[in-house]
CSV table of C-alpha atoms in Angstrom, one decimal:
chain,number,residue,atom,x,y,z
A,1,UNK,CA,85.6,9.3,-113.9
A,2,UNK,CA,87.8,12.3,-114.2
A,3,UNK,CA,90.8,12.1,-111.3
A,4,UNK,CA,91.5,16.0,-111.9
A,5,UNK,CA,95.1,15.7,-112.9
A,6,UNK,CA,97.2,14.0,-115.7
A,7,UNK,CA,99.5,11.3,-115.0
A,8,UNK,CA,103.0,11.6,-114.6
A,9,UNK,CA,103.9,9.2,-116.5
A,10,UNK,CA,105.0,9.7,-120.1
A,11,UNK,CA,101.5,8.5,-121.9
A,12,UNK,CA,100.7,7.4,-125.6
A,13,UNK,CA,98.9,9.6,-127.9
A,14,UNK,CA,95.9,7.5,-127.7
A,15,UNK,CA,96.0,7.6,-123.3
A,16,UNK,CA,97.2,11.9,-123.9
A,17,UNK,CA,94.9,12.4,-125.4
A,18,UNK,CA,92.2,10.9,-123.4
A,19,UNK,CA,93.7,12.4,-120.3
A,20,UNK,CA,93.7,15.6,-122.6
A,21,UNK,CA,89.7,15.3,-122.7
A,22,UNK,CA,88.8,13.9,-119.5
A,23,UNK,CA,90.2,17.4,-118.0
A,24,UNK,CA,88.5,19.5,-120.3
A,25,UNK,CA,85.3,17.4,-119.3
A,26,UNK,CA,86.2,18.2,-115.9
A,27,UNK,CA,87.0,21.8,-116.8
A,28,UNK,CA,83.5,22.4,-117.9
A,29,UNK,CA,81.6,20.7,-115.0
A,30,UNK,CA,83.2,23.0,-112.9
A,31,UNK,CA,82.3,26.0,-114.9
A,32,UNK,CA,78.3,24.9,-115.4
A,33,UNK,CA,78.7,24.5,-111.9
A,34,UNK,CA,80.2,28.2,-110.9
A,35,UNK,CA,77.1,29.1,-113.9
A,36,UNK,CA,74.4,27.9,-112.1
A,37,UNK,CA,76.2,29.0,-108.2
A,38,UNK,CA,77.3,32.4,-110.2
A,39,UNK,CA,80.7,32.2,-108.6
A,40,UNK,CA,83.5,31.5,-109.6
A,41,UNK,CA,85.8,30.2,-106.7
A,42,UNK,CA,85.3,26.6,-107.4
A,43,UNK,CA,87.2,27.2,-111.2
A,44,UNK,CA,90.0,29.2,-110.1
A,45,UNK,CA,90.8,27.1,-107.7
A,46,UNK,CA,90.5,24.3,-110.0
A,47,UNK,CA,92.7,26.0,-112.4
A,48,UNK,CA,95.3,27.1,-109.8
A,49,UNK,CA,94.9,22.9,-108.5
A,50,UNK,CA,96.4,22.1,-111.9
A,51,UNK,CA,99.4,24.9,-112.4
A,52,UNK,CA,100.8,23.6,-108.8
A,53,UNK,CA,100.3,19.6,-109.6
A,54,UNK,CA,101.2,19.6,-113.6
A,55,UNK,CA,100.2,22.8,-115.8
A,56,UNK,CA,98.0,22.0,-117.9
A,57,UNK,CA,98.9,22.1,-121.7
A,58,UNK,CA,98.4,25.4,-123.2
A,59,UNK,CA,96.1,24.5,-125.6
A,60,UNK,CA,93.7,23.2,-123.5
A,61,UNK,CA,93.2,26.5,-121.6
A,62,UNK,CA,93.3,28.5,-124.7
A,63,UNK,CA,90.0,26.3,-125.6
A,64,UNK,CA,88.9,27.1,-122.4
A,65,UNK,CA,88.7,30.3,-122.7
A,66,UNK,CA,87.5,30.3,-126.1
A,67,UNK,CA,84.5,28.9,-124.5
A,68,UNK,CA,84.3,31.1,-122.3
A,69,UNK,CA,84.3,33.9,-124.9
A,70,UNK,CA,82.0,32.4,-126.6
A,71,UNK,CA,79.6,32.5,-123.5
A,72,UNK,CA,80.7,36.1,-122.5
A,73,UNK,CA,79.4,36.7,-126.3
A,74,UNK,CA,76.1,35.1,-125.3
A,75,UNK,CA,75.4,37.3,-122.4
A,76,UNK,CA,76.1,40.4,-124.6
A,77,UNK,CA,73.5,38.9,-127.0
A,78,UNK,CA,71.2,37.9,-124.7
A,79,UNK,CA,71.7,41.3,-123.3
A,80,UNK,CA,70.4,43.4,-126.8
A,81,UNK,CA,67.3,40.9,-127.4
A,82,UNK,CA,66.3,41.7,-123.4
A,83,UNK,CA,66.0,45.2,-124.8
A,84,UNK,CA,64.6,45.3,-128.0
A,85,UNK,CA,62.1,42.5,-126.2
A,86,UNK,CA,60.8,44.5,-123.7
A,87,UNK,CA,60.7,47.7,-126.1
A,88,UNK,CA,58.5,45.6,-128.2
A,89,UNK,CA,56.8,44.4,-125.6
A,90,UNK,CA,55.6,48.1,-124.3
A,91,UNK,CA,54.8,49.3,-127.8
A,92,UNK,CA,52.9,46.8,-128.3
A,93,UNK,CA,51.4,46.6,-124.9
A,94,UNK,CA,50.8,50.2,-124.4
A,95,UNK,CA,51.8,52.0,-127.0
A,96,UNK,CA,54.6,54.1,-126.1
A,97,UNK,CA,58.3,54.1,-127.4
A,98,UNK,CA,61.1,54.3,-125.2
A,99,UNK,CA,63.6,53.8,-127.8
A,100,UNK,CA,64.5,58.0,-126.9
A,101,UNK,CA,65.4,56.4,-123.2
A,102,UNK,CA,67.6,54.1,-124.3
A,103,UNK,CA,69.6,56.0,-127.1
A,104,UNK,CA,73.4,55.8,-126.0
A,105,UNK,CA,73.0,53.8,-123.3
A,106,UNK,CA,74.9,50.9,-122.7
A,107,UNK,CA,72.0,47.5,-123.0
A,108,UNK,CA,73.2,46.6,-119.5
A,109,UNK,CA,73.0,49.6,-117.9
A,110,UNK,CA,69.6,50.5,-119.2
A,111,UNK,CA,68.1,47.3,-118.5
A,112,UNK,CA,69.3,47.3,-114.6
A,113,UNK,CA,67.3,50.8,-114.4
A,114,UNK,CA,64.2,50.0,-116.4
A,115,UNK,CA,61.7,50.4,-113.4
A,116,UNK,CA,63.7,53.3,-111.6
A,117,UNK,CA,64.3,55.8,-114.7
A,118,UNK,CA,61.7,54.4,-117.6
A,119,UNK,CA,58.3,53.0,-115.5
A,120,UNK,CA,57.6,56.4,-114.3
A,121,UNK,CA,57.6,57.9,-118.4
A,122,UNK,CA,55.1,54.4,-118.8
A,123,UNK,CA,53.1,55.2,-115.8
A,124,UNK,CA,52.6,58.8,-117.0
A,125,UNK,CA,51.6,57.7,-120.5
A,126,UNK,CA,48.6,55.6,-119.1
A,127,UNK,CA,47.5,57.8,-116.7
A,128,UNK,CA,44.0,56.2,-116.8
A,129,UNK,CA,44.9,52.7,-117.7
A,130,UNK,CA,43.2,50.2,-115.9
A,131,UNK,CA,45.1,48.9,-112.7
A,132,UNK,CA,45.6,45.2,-114.4
A,133,UNK,CA,47.4,46.7,-117.5
A,134,UNK,CA,49.3,49.0,-115.3
A,135,UNK,CA,50.5,45.6,-112.7
A,136,UNK,CA,51.2,44.1,-116.1
A,137,UNK,CA,53.4,46.5,-117.3
A,138,UNK,CA,55.3,47.0,-114.5
A,139,UNK,CA,55.7,42.7,-113.8
A,140,UNK,CA,57.0,42.6,-117.9
A,141,UNK,CA,59.6,45.5,-116.7
A,142,UNK,CA,60.5,43.8,-113.3
A,143,UNK,CA,61.4,40.6,-115.1
A,144,UNK,CA,62.9,41.6,-117.9
A,145,UNK,CA,65.3,43.6,-115.3
A,146,UNK,CA,66.2,40.7,-113.2
A,147,UNK,CA,66.6,38.4,-116.3
A,148,UNK,CA,68.8,41.5,-117.6
A,149,UNK,CA,70.5,41.4,-113.8
A,150,UNK,CA,71.5,37.7,-114.1
A,151,UNK,CA,73.1,37.9,-117.2
A,152,UNK,CA,75.5,41.0,-116.4
A,153,UNK,CA,76.1,39.3,-113.3
A,154,UNK,CA,77.1,36.1,-115.6
A,155,UNK,CA,79.2,38.7,-117.8
A,156,UNK,CA,81.4,39.6,-115.2
A,157,UNK,CA,82.2,36.2,-114.1
A,158,UNK,CA,82.9,35.4,-117.6
A,159,UNK,CA,85.0,38.5,-118.6
A,160,UNK,CA,86.7,37.8,-114.9
A,161,UNK,CA,87.6,33.8,-115.8
A,162,UNK,CA,88.8,34.6,-119.2
A,163,UNK,CA,91.3,37.0,-118.7
A,164,UNK,CA,92.3,35.2,-115.5
A,165,UNK,CA,92.9,31.5,-118.4
A,166,UNK,CA,94.5,34.1,-121.0
A,167,UNK,CA,97.0,35.4,-118.1
A,168,UNK,CA,97.9,32.0,-116.7
A,169,UNK,CA,98.1,30.5,-120.8
A,170,UNK,CA,100.3,33.5,-121.7
A,171,UNK,CA,102.5,33.0,-118.3
A,172,UNK,CA,103.0,28.9,-119.3
A,173,UNK,CA,103.7,29.5,-122.6
A,174,UNK,CA,106.4,31.5,-121.9
A,175,UNK,CA,107.8,29.3,-119.4
A,176,UNK,CA,107.6,26.4,-121.7
A,177,UNK,CA,109.4,28.5,-124.1
A,178,UNK,CA,111.7,28.8,-122.0
A,179,UNK,CA,112.1,25.8,-120.5
A,180,UNK,CA,112.5,24.4,-124.7
A,181,UNK,CA,115.3,27.6,-125.0
A,182,UNK,CA,117.8,26.0,-121.9
A,183,UNK,CA,116.8,22.6,-123.2
A,184,UNK,CA,118.2,22.5,-126.5
A,185,UNK,CA,120.9,25.1,-125.3
A,186,UNK,CA,122.0,22.4,-122.8
A,187,UNK,CA,122.3,19.9,-125.5
A,188,UNK,CA,123.9,22.5,-127.8
A,189,UNK,CA,126.8,23.1,-124.9
A,190,UNK,CA,127.0,19.1,-124.7
A,191,UNK,CA,127.5,18.6,-128.0
A,192,UNK,CA,130.0,20.6,-128.0
A,193,UNK,CA,131.7,19.2,-125.6
A,194,UNK,CA,132.1,16.1,-126.9
A,195,UNK,CA,133.2,17.6,-130.9
A,196,UNK,CA,136.1,19.4,-129.0
A,197,UNK,CA,136.8,16.0,-127.4
A,198,UNK,CA,137.0,14.5,-130.4
């Protein structure tokens, strides 16, 4: 079971890789829970705890950030697909083309205001349609708007976590570089002292 931290001992390469993989799996499990809960707090606490006790490897943070970026791209694609799907379904169901209403608008904005801004246009297009058809159209648009709202909330969360991880990785990279530079400078200084004593 993942321990949530890397050991303080100097591990062998194989042990270091196992620790790396365990920490990565734990991070992704927490990320999945955040996705289910639609709340990023648990993942942020996890990363902050890692940095406080023993900073996780920068490559690991970048790897997780890349996973977040892919999820973010999937959310954007999901919104695009939802828009294309509802446009196609409405054109098939009631022979209305709403492309002019969504032209130039971001998919998320258009989808989140689907019922408010587009349903009246659809309803006026089918004034004499049976009530069952109108209800079917309203339900279809409502389900699409709800799915879009979920995708947008996930997108906002992924953007926030991605930016935070990249900032943390950058900061840790700078600290690591400074530590290495100071160690090299100290070693060079000690060597010069010994050379001068010879």
